[in-house]
Amino acid sequence: MNALTADLPLRRTPLFALNRELGGNMVPFAGWEMPVHYRAGILAEHRQCRNAAALFDVSHMGAISLVGADPAKALERLVPGDILGLAEGRVRYTMFTNEQGGIEDDLLVTRDGDRLFLVVNASRRPEDLALLKAGLTGSGTEAVFHPELAQVALQGPAAAPALAALAPETASMPFMSGRAVAIKGIACFVTRSGYTGEDGFEIAMPVDRAEELARLLLAQPGVMPVGLGARDSLRLEAGLCLYGSDLDSTTTPIEAGLAWTIGKRRREEGGFPGAAIIGAQLANGPARRRVGIRPDGKAPARAHTPILAGGRAVGEITSGGFAPSLDAPIAMGYVATDHAAEGTTLDLMVRGTARPAKVAKLPFVAHRYFKG
Amino acid sequence: MTVLRFTGEHEWASFDMGTAMVGISAYAAQKLGDIVFVELPQVGAVFAKGAQAAVVESVKAASEIYAPIGGEVIEVNQAIADKPGLVNESPEGGGWFFKLRVAMPGEMSGLMDKDAYDAYVKSLE
């Protein structure tokens, strides 16, 4: 519809043709042409993931291996997560921080033998690669980007049986673990992880086998393709942060409620960018916090909606929309700490009207991760 | 006899005896996707042609609905406020938004008939 944006070449994932065939409504997202929804539509696709299984094309996300002398030690220069303590085959959520304690990107790290396998946001790939290149200089560790890998996420209560039908050894994988798995002869790297609050898997595979693997998964009972629209409402219900909305280079892990990702040793030793500021916020508490918000009425409050208390600006919505599981609007945002307690009454300025809302517990919908 | 007209912003207006029933086209409803919230105007509100008169929110985003013609709101469709999905189910029927008492019937002249609108939609695809 827009002639100007048509001039910018959008990248296509290896599943582009399949996405089209499945009725994908393709839109620009972080420089990629991605399905916002398929034929079923966002609401039905959201429910599909909560009730059965959803297959997402997440090939736009960046896959990187860190290889060399001591990748865990080298990565700890750049992230506050405990990577040295990450056991073989385990996955950890952490973030690249900057000298101000802000977040440059959030990522998953898996220890897979001698390497660390990283998955980063599509929108931050160039920044991440630059940051890794600069940060790893002289460490003996090197970042290797994987353009040869495609990625899908299989999420929902029917995900485990669907994948187990093709690769039985995945059934017993603990949540936040990863391993190499041959799925019907396709060499995959599978982690039990996701971005929906449901049990599920994220699967990296060679680009030239991606469509074959996606078709195998879609042929399993209960599996349907689901687009980025539902991925966003699912992660919001699960209280999970979206980089660029809920996290950015000015928000710290402590403000974002991600202090749980920083273990005791890292808090004591520091040694990551912004350690002093993050340490002070851990000790004294941050001036603002990310909170869940439930508007009182039916009107959704979108990102950038101003948050008021007693007529005074106290924060801003960073993600907001409609929660299909609750049949109600939900949001996340940052508020001054003295307004962050659960149940605190706030006003959301939606189209010039103050609409009442309350601080709510996160997640909005309970996580259902595999506990073994 | 009613006369059906469309705007370039994808509203429709069904004119009958000095009133206009207003809604969004099937194309617009399909493009917006699942509608989860509708903000209707107050009965008695007066809008100039092209003024923002209502808001629809789909799962994706909020969109403004403009008055296809100037006039006073004489009735709103409470059913879509209670059940926004009606707009997707029947955008050019039970999913109507509001009725206006038309101020200046001459303002109709700039609107598209069904054939012109269908051709316009086709040009957007």
Coordinates of C-alpha atoms in Angstrom, one line a residue:
Chain A
M1 CA 0.0 0.0 0.0
N2 CA 2.9 2.3 0.6
A3 CA 5.1 3.0 -2.5
L4 CA 8.0 4.4 -0.4
T5 CA 8.5 1.4 1.8
A6 CA 8.2 -0.9 -1.2
D7 CA 11.6 0.5 -2.3
L8 CA 13.4 -0.9 0.8
P9 CA 14.2 -4.6 0.2
L10 CA 12.7 -6.7 2.9
R11 CA 14.4 -9.9 3.7
R12 CA 12.5 -13.2 3.3
T13 CA 12.9 -16.2 5.5
P14 CA 13.4 -19.7 4.1
L15 CA 9.7 -20.3 4.9
F16 CA 8.4 -17.4 2.9
A17 CA 6.8 -19.6 0.1
L18 CA 5.2 -21.9 2.7
N19 CA 4.0 -18.9 4.7
R20 CA 2.3 -17.6 1.6
E21 CA 0.8 -21.0 0.8
L22 CA -0.6 -21.1 4.3
G23 CA -2.4 -17.8 3.8
G24 CA 0.1 -15.7 5.7
N25 CA -0.6 -12.0 5.7
M26 CA 2.9 -10.8 5.1
V27 CA 4.0 -7.5 6.7
P28 CA 7.3 -5.7 7.3
F29 CA 8.8 -6.6 10.7
A30 CA 12.3 -5.6 11.8
G31 CA 13.4 -5.5 8.1
W32 CA 11.8 -8.9 7.3
E33 CA 8.7 -9.8 5.5
M34 CA 6.8 -11.8 8.2
P35 CA 3.3 -13.3 8.6
V36 CA 1.3 -11.2 11.1
H37 CA -1.4 -13.8 10.9
Y38 CA -2.5 -16.7 8.7
R39 CA -6.1 -17.6 7.5
A40 CA -7.4 -18.2 11.0
G41 CA -6.7 -14.6 12.3
I42 CA -4.9 -13.4 15.4
L43 CA -7.6 -14.3 18.0
A44 CA -8.1 -17.9 16.7
E45 CA -4.3 -18.3 16.4
H46 CA -3.8 -17.1 20.0
R47 CA -6.3 -19.6 21.3
Q48 CA -4.7 -22.3 19.1
C49 CA -1.4 -21.8 21.0
R50 CA -3.1 -21.8 24.4
N51 CA -5.3 -24.9 23.6
A52 CA -3.2 -27.0 21.2
A53 CA 0.0 -26.2 19.3
A54 CA 1.3 -23.2 17.3
L55 CA 4.1 -23.3 14.8
F56 CA 5.8 -19.9 14.4
D57 CA 8.4 -18.9 11.8
V58 CA 11.1 -17.2 13.8
S59 CA 13.8 -17.4 11.2
H60 CA 14.3 -13.6 11.4
M61 CA 15.9 -14.1 14.8
G62 CA 19.7 -14.1 14.9
A63 CA 21.6 -17.3 15.7
I64 CA 25.2 -17.0 16.8
S65 CA 27.8 -19.4 18.1
L66 CA 30.6 -18.2 20.4
V67 CA 33.6 -20.4 19.8
G68 CA 37.2 -20.3 21.0
A69 CA 39.2 -20.4 24.2
D70 CA 36.6 -19.8 26.9
P71 CA 33.3 -18.5 25.5
A72 CA 31.5 -18.4 28.8
K73 CA 34.2 -16.2 30.4
A74 CA 34.3 -14.0 27.3
L75 CA 30.5 -13.6 27.3
E76 CA 30.4 -12.7 30.9
R77 CA 32.2 -9.4 30.0
L78 CA 29.0 -8.4 28.1
V79 CA 26.1 -9.9 30.1
P80 CA 25.1 -9.9 33.8
G81 CA 23.9 -13.6 33.6
D82 CA 25.9 -16.4 35.2
I83 CA 27.3 -18.1 32.1
L84 CA 30.3 -19.8 33.8
G85 CA 27.8 -21.6 35.9
L86 CA 25.6 -22.6 33.0
A87 CA 25.7 -26.4 32.9
E88 CA 26.1 -28.4 29.7
G89 CA 22.9 -28.5 27.7
R90 CA 21.2 -25.8 29.7
V91 CA 19.6 -22.5 28.5
R92 CA 19.8 -19.1 30.2
Y93 CA 18.0 -15.9 29.6
T94 CA 20.2 -12.8 29.9
M95 CA 20.8 -9.4 28.3
F96 CA 23.6 -7.4 26.8
T97 CA 24.0 -4.3 29.0
N98 CA 25.7 -0.9 28.3
E99 CA 27.8 1.3 30.6
Q100 CA 24.7 3.0 31.9
G101 CA 23.2 -0.3 32.9
G102 CA 20.7 -0.1 30.0
I103 CA 19.8 -3.2 27.9
E104 CA 21.2 -3.4 24.4
D105 CA 19.3 -6.7 23.6
D106 CA 17.9 -9.7 25.5
L107 CA 19.0 -13.2 24.4
L108 CA 19.0 -16.9 25.1
V109 CA 22.3 -18.6 25.7
T110 CA 22.7 -22.4 25.5
R111 CA 25.9 -24.3 26.5
D112 CA 26.4 -26.9 23.8
G113 CA 29.7 -28.6 24.3
D114 CA 32.6 -26.2 23.5
R115 CA 30.4 -23.5 22.1
L116 CA 27.7 -21.2 23.4
F117 CA 24.7 -20.9 21.1
L118 CA 23.0 -17.5 21.2
V119 CA 19.6 -16.4 19.9
V120 CA 19.1 -12.6 19.6
N121 CA 16.4 -10.3 18.3
A122 CA 16.0 -9.7 14.6
S123 CA 15.8 -5.9 15.2
R124 CA 19.1 -5.9 17.1
R125 CA 21.3 -8.2 15.0
P126 CA 23.6 -5.5 13.6
E127 CA 24.1 -3.9 17.1
D128 CA 24.7 -7.3 18.7
L129 CA 27.3 -8.3 16.2
A130 CA 29.1 -5.0 16.6
L131 CA 28.9 -5.3 20.3
L132 CA 30.2 -8.9 20.3
K133 CA 33.0 -8.0 17.9
A134 CA 34.2 -5.1 20.1
G135 CA 33.5 -6.9 23.4
L136 CA 35.3 -10.2 22.5
T137 CA 38.4 -8.5 21.1
G138 CA 41.5 -10.1 22.7
S139 CA 39.4 -12.8 24.5
G140 CA 40.3 -15.6 22.2
T141 CA 36.5 -16.1 21.6
E142 CA 34.9 -15.4 18.3
A143 CA 31.2 -14.8 17.4
V144 CA 30.1 -16.8 14.3
F145 CA 26.8 -15.7 12.8
H146 CA 24.6 -18.5 11.3
P147 CA 22.9 -17.3 8.1
E148 CA 22.6 -21.0 7.2
L149 CA 20.1 -21.7 10.0
A150 CA 16.4 -21.2 10.0
Q151 CA 14.3 -21.2 13.2
V152 CA 10.8 -22.2 14.2
A153 CA 9.0 -22.2 17.5
L154 CA 6.5 -25.0 18.4
Q155 CA 4.5 -23.8 21.4
G156 CA 1.4 -25.0 23.3
P157 CA 0.2 -28.0 25.3
A158 CA 0.2 -30.2 22.1
A159 CA 3.8 -29.2 21.2
A160 CA 5.6 -31.9 23.2
P161 CA 3.5 -34.8 21.8
A162 CA 3.8 -33.4 18.3
L163 CA 7.6 -33.2 18.5
A164 CA 7.9 -36.5 20.3
A165 CA 6.1 -38.2 17.5
L166 CA 9.0 -37.2 15.2
A167 CA 11.9 -37.2 17.8
P168 CA 10.9 -39.2 21.0
E169 CA 14.1 -38.1 22.8
T170 CA 12.6 -34.5 23.1
A171 CA 9.8 -35.6 25.4
S172 CA 12.0 -35.7 28.5
M173 CA 14.0 -32.6 27.8
P174 CA 13.7 -30.2 30.8
F175 CA 12.5 -26.7 30.4
M176 CA 15.4 -24.4 29.5
S177 CA 17.6 -27.2 28.1
G178 CA 18.9 -27.6 24.6
R179 CA 20.5 -30.3 22.5
A180 CA 21.2 -31.5 19.0
V181 CA 18.4 -33.7 17.7
A182 CA 18.0 -35.4 14.3
I183 CA 14.3 -34.9 13.4
K184 CA 13.5 -37.4 10.6
G185 CA 17.1 -37.1 9.4
I186 CA 17.2 -33.2 9.7
A187 CA 20.1 -32.0 11.9
C188 CA 18.4 -29.6 14.4
F189 CA 19.3 -27.8 17.5
V190 CA 16.3 -28.0 19.9
T191 CA 15.8 -26.0 23.0
R192 CA 12.8 -26.4 25.3
S193 CA 11.9 -22.7 25.6
G194 CA 9.6 -20.1 24.1
Y195 CA 7.9 -16.8 24.2
T196 CA 4.3 -17.7 24.9
G197 CA 4.2 -18.9 28.5
E198 CA 3.4 -22.3 27.2
D199 CA 5.5 -25.5 27.1
G200 CA 7.3 -25.8 23.8
F201 CA 10.4 -25.8 21.7
E202 CA 12.5 -23.6 19.6
I203 CA 14.2 -25.4 16.8
A204 CA 17.1 -24.3 14.6
M205 CA 17.7 -26.2 11.4
P206 CA 19.5 -25.8 8.0
V207 CA 17.8 -23.3 5.7
D208 CA 17.5 -25.9 3.0
R209 CA 15.6 -28.3 5.2
A210 CA 13.4 -25.7 6.9
E211 CA 10.3 -26.1 4.8
E212 CA 10.5 -29.9 5.0
L213 CA 10.7 -29.7 8.8
A214 CA 7.9 -27.1 9.1
R215 CA 5.7 -29.4 6.9
L216 CA 6.5 -32.4 9.1
L217 CA 5.5 -30.4 12.2
L218 CA 2.3 -29.0 10.6
A219 CA 1.3 -32.5 9.7
Q220 CA 1.2 -33.5 13.4
P221 CA -2.2 -33.5 15.2
G222 CA -3.1 -30.1 16.8
V223 CA -0.4 -28.1 15.0
M224 CA -1.4 -24.9 13.1
P225 CA 0.7 -22.0 11.8
V226 CA 0.5 -18.9 14.0
G227 CA 1.8 -15.4 13.1
L228 CA 3.6 -12.6 14.9
G229 CA 0.3 -10.9 15.9
A230 CA -0.6 -13.8 18.2
R231 CA 3.0 -14.2 19.3
D232 CA 2.8 -10.6 20.6
S233 CA -0.5 -11.1 22.5
L234 CA 0.7 -14.4 23.9
R235 CA 4.0 -13.0 25.2
L236 CA 2.1 -10.0 26.7
E237 CA -0.3 -12.3 28.6
A238 CA 2.8 -14.2 29.8
G239 CA 4.3 -10.9 31.0
L240 CA 7.4 -11.4 28.8
C241 CA 9.3 -8.3 27.5
L242 CA 9.6 -7.3 23.9
Y243 CA 12.9 -5.5 23.1
G244 CA 12.3 -2.1 21.6
S245 CA 9.0 -1.8 23.6
D246 CA 9.5 -2.9 27.2
L247 CA 13.3 -3.0 27.1
D248 CA 15.7 -0.6 25.5
S249 CA 19.1 1.0 26.0
T250 CA 17.7 3.2 28.7
T251 CA 16.0 0.6 30.8
T252 CA 18.0 -1.5 33.3
P253 CA 17.4 -5.1 34.1
I254 CA 16.4 -4.1 37.6
E255 CA 13.8 -1.5 36.5
A256 CA 12.5 -4.2 34.1
G257 CA 12.0 -6.7 36.9
L258 CA 14.7 -9.0 35.6
A259 CA 16.9 -9.0 38.7
W260 CA 16.2 -12.7 38.9
T261 CA 18.5 -13.2 35.8
I262 CA 21.5 -11.9 37.8
G263 CA 22.9 -14.5 40.2
K264 CA 24.7 -14.0 43.5
R265 CA 28.2 -14.3 42.0
R266 CA 27.7 -11.8 39.3
R267 CA 26.1 -9.3 41.8
E268 CA 29.2 -9.6 44.0
E269 CA 31.8 -9.7 41.3
G270 CA 30.4 -7.4 38.7
G271 CA 32.5 -7.4 35.6
F272 CA 29.8 -6.6 33.1
P273 CA 28.8 -3.2 31.5
G274 CA 26.9 -1.0 33.9
A275 CA 27.6 -3.2 36.9
A276 CA 28.0 -0.2 39.3
I277 CA 24.6 1.3 38.3
I278 CA 22.9 -2.1 38.4
G279 CA 24.5 -2.9 41.7
A280 CA 23.3 0.4 43.2
Q281 CA 19.7 -0.3 41.9
L282 CA 19.8 -3.8 43.4
A283 CA 20.9 -2.3 46.8
N284 CA 18.6 0.8 46.9
G285 CA 15.8 -0.1 44.5
P286 CA 15.2 1.5 41.2
A287 CA 13.3 4.8 40.8
R288 CA 10.8 3.2 38.4
R289 CA 9.7 -0.4 37.7
R290 CA 8.0 -2.4 35.0
V291 CA 4.5 -3.4 36.1
G292 CA 1.5 -5.2 34.7
I293 CA -1.6 -3.0 34.2
R294 CA -5.3 -3.9 34.0
P295 CA -7.5 -1.1 32.5
D296 CA -10.8 -1.0 34.3
G297 CA -13.0 -0.8 31.1
K298 CA -12.7 -2.5 27.7
A299 CA -10.6 0.1 26.0
P300 CA -7.0 -1.2 25.2
A301 CA -4.2 1.2 26.1
R302 CA -1.4 0.9 23.6
A303 CA 2.3 1.5 23.8
H304 CA 3.3 5.2 24.7
T305 CA 0.0 5.8 26.5
P306 CA 0.8 8.3 29.4
I307 CA 0.2 7.0 32.9
L308 CA -1.0 9.4 35.5
A309 CA -1.6 9.3 39.2
G310 CA -3.5 12.1 40.9
G311 CA -3.1 14.1 37.8
R312 CA 0.7 13.8 37.7
A313 CA 2.6 11.9 35.1
V314 CA 4.2 8.8 36.7
G315 CA 5.0 6.7 33.7
E316 CA 4.2 5.3 30.3
I317 CA 2.7 2.1 28.8
T318 CA 5.3 0.1 26.8
S319 CA 3.1 -2.7 25.5
G320 CA -0.6 -2.9 25.5
G321 CA -3.4 -4.6 23.8
F322 CA -6.2 -7.1 24.2
A323 CA -5.8 -10.4 26.1
P324 CA -7.8 -13.1 24.3
S325 CA -7.4 -15.5 27.3
L326 CA -8.9 -12.9 29.7
D327 CA -11.3 -11.2 27.2
A328 CA -10.0 -7.9 28.5
P329 CA -7.3 -5.3 27.8
I330 CA -3.9 -5.7 29.4
A331 CA -0.7 -3.7 29.4
M332 CA 2.8 -3.4 30.8
G333 CA 4.6 -0.2 31.5
Y334 CA 7.0 1.7 33.7
V335 CA 5.8 3.6 36.7
A336 CA 7.6 5.5 39.5
T337 CA 8.3 3.0 42.2
D338 CA 5.9 4.5 44.7
H339 CA 3.1 3.7 42.3
A340 CA 4.3 0.2 41.5
A341 CA 2.6 -1.9 44.2
E342 CA -0.1 -4.3 43.0
G343 CA -3.5 -2.8 43.2
T344 CA -2.4 0.8 42.9
T345 CA -4.9 2.9 41.0
L346 CA -3.6 4.7 37.9
D347 CA -5.1 6.7 35.1
L348 CA -4.3 6.0 31.5
M349 CA -4.6 8.8 29.0
V350 CA -6.3 7.2 26.0
R351 CA -7.2 9.6 23.3
G352 CA -7.3 12.5 25.7
T353 CA -9.5 10.8 28.3
A354 CA -8.2 9.6 31.6
R355 CA -9.3 6.0 32.0
P356 CA -8.8 4.2 35.4
A357 CA -6.6 1.2 35.7
K358 CA -4.8 -0.9 38.3
V359 CA -1.3 -2.3 38.8
A360 CA -1.7 -6.0 38.3
K361 CA 0.5 -9.1 39.0
L362 CA 2.6 -10.5 36.2
P363 CA 2.2 -12.8 34.4
F364 CA -1.5 -12.1 33.5
V365 CA -1.8 -15.8 32.4
A366 CA 0.1 -18.4 34.4
H367 CA 3.1 -20.0 32.7
R368 CA 2.7 -23.7 31.9
Y369 CA 6.3 -24.7 31.4
F370 CA 7.3 -28.4 31.5
K371 CA 8.4 -29.3 35.0
G372 CA 9.3 -33.0 34.2
Chain B
M1 CA -35.2 3.9 -1.1
T2 CA -31.7 3.7 0.4
V3 CA -28.6 4.8 -1.4
L4 CA -25.3 3.2 -0.4
R5 CA -22.0 5.2 -0.7
F6 CA -18.4 4.6 0.4
T7 CA -15.5 6.8 1.4
G8 CA -11.8 6.4 0.5
E9 CA -11.2 5.8 4.2
H10 CA -13.4 2.7 3.9
E11 CA -16.5 3.9 5.7
W12 CA -19.9 3.2 4.2
A13 CA -23.1 5.3 4.6
S14 CA -26.6 4.2 3.8
F15 CA -28.8 7.2 3.1
D16 CA -32.5 7.1 3.7
M17 CA -34.9 10.0 4.2
G18 CA -32.4 12.5 5.4
T19 CA -30.5 10.1 7.7
A20 CA -27.3 8.1 7.1
M21 CA -26.4 4.8 8.7
V22 CA -22.6 4.6 8.9
G23 CA -20.3 1.6 9.3
I24 CA -17.0 0.3 7.9
S25 CA -16.6 -1.7 4.7
A26 CA -16.1 -5.5 4.6
Y27 CA -12.7 -4.7 3.2
A28 CA -11.8 -2.5 6.2
A29 CA -13.1 -5.1 8.6
Q30 CA -11.1 -7.8 7.0
K31 CA -7.9 -5.6 6.9
L32 CA -8.3 -4.6 10.6
G33 CA -8.7 -8.2 11.7
D34 CA -10.4 -9.3 14.9
I35 CA -12.1 -6.2 16.4
V36 CA -12.0 -6.1 20.2
F37 CA -13.2 -2.6 21.2
V38 CA -15.4 0.1 19.7
E39 CA -15.7 3.6 21.0
L40 CA -19.0 5.1 19.7
P41 CA -19.9 8.8 19.7
Q42 CA -22.5 10.3 22.0
V43 CA -26.1 10.7 20.7
G44 CA -26.4 14.4 19.9
A45 CA -22.8 14.9 18.9
V46 CA -22.4 16.9 15.7
F47 CA -19.7 16.1 13.2
A48 CA -18.4 17.8 10.1
K49 CA -17.8 15.7 7.1
G50 CA -14.5 13.9 7.6
A51 CA -14.3 14.5 11.3
Q52 CA -13.3 11.7 13.6
A53 CA -16.5 10.1 15.0
A54 CA -15.6 6.7 16.4
V55 CA -12.6 4.5 17.1
V56 CA -12.2 0.7 16.5
E57 CA -9.5 -1.3 18.0
S58 CA -8.5 -4.6 16.5
V59 CA -6.0 -7.0 18.1
K60 CA -3.4 -5.2 16.0
A61 CA -4.1 -1.5 16.5
A62 CA -6.5 1.4 16.9
S63 CA -8.2 3.0 13.9
E64 CA -10.2 6.1 13.6
I65 CA -13.7 6.2 11.9
Y66 CA -14.6 9.4 10.1
A67 CA -18.0 10.8 9.5
P68 CA -18.7 10.2 5.7
I69 CA -21.0 13.2 5.8
G70 CA -21.7 16.1 8.2
G71 CA -24.6 15.7 10.7
E72 CA -25.9 15.0 14.2
V73 CA -25.7 11.6 15.8
I74 CA -29.3 10.3 16.4
E75 CA -28.6 6.7 17.3
V76 CA -25.6 4.5 18.1
N77 CA -25.3 0.7 17.8
Q78 CA -24.8 -0.4 21.4
A79 CA -24.6 -4.0 20.1
I80 CA -21.1 -3.5 18.7
A81 CA -19.9 -1.9 21.9
D82 CA -21.1 -4.9 23.8
K83 CA -19.9 -7.4 21.2
P84 CA -17.2 -5.8 18.9
G85 CA -16.8 -9.1 16.9
L86 CA -20.2 -8.2 15.3
V87 CA -18.3 -5.7 13.1
N88 CA -16.2 -8.6 11.7
E89 CA -19.2 -10.8 11.3
S90 CA -21.5 -8.3 9.6
P91 CA -19.6 -5.1 8.7
E92 CA -22.1 -3.8 6.2
G93 CA -25.2 -5.0 8.2
G94 CA -25.6 -5.7 11.9
G95 CA -22.1 -4.2 12.6
W96 CA -23.2 -0.6 11.8
F97 CA -21.8 2.1 14.0
F98 CA -24.2 5.1 14.2
K99 CA -26.9 7.0 12.4
L100 CA -26.6 10.7 11.5
R101 CA -29.2 13.3 10.6
V102 CA -27.6 14.6 7.5
A103 CA -26.9 18.4 7.6
M104 CA -26.2 19.0 3.9
P105 CA -27.2 16.3 1.4
G106 CA -25.0 17.9 -1.2
E107 CA -22.0 16.5 0.6
M108 CA -23.0 13.1 -0.8
S109 CA -21.6 14.0 -4.2
G110 CA -18.0 13.3 -3.3
L111 CA -18.7 9.7 -2.2
M112 CA -18.2 6.5 -4.2
D113 CA -20.9 4.1 -5.3
K114 CA -20.4 0.4 -4.9
D115 CA -18.8 -0.2 -8.3
A116 CA -16.4 2.8 -7.9
Y117 CA -15.5 1.6 -4.4
D118 CA -14.9 -2.0 -5.5
A119 CA -12.6 -0.7 -8.2
Y120 CA -10.8 1.5 -5.7
V121 CA -10.3 -1.4 -3.3
K122 CA -9.0 -3.5 -6.2
S123 CA -6.4 -0.7 -7.0
L124 CA -5.1 -1.0 -3.4
E125 CA -4.4 -4.7 -3.6

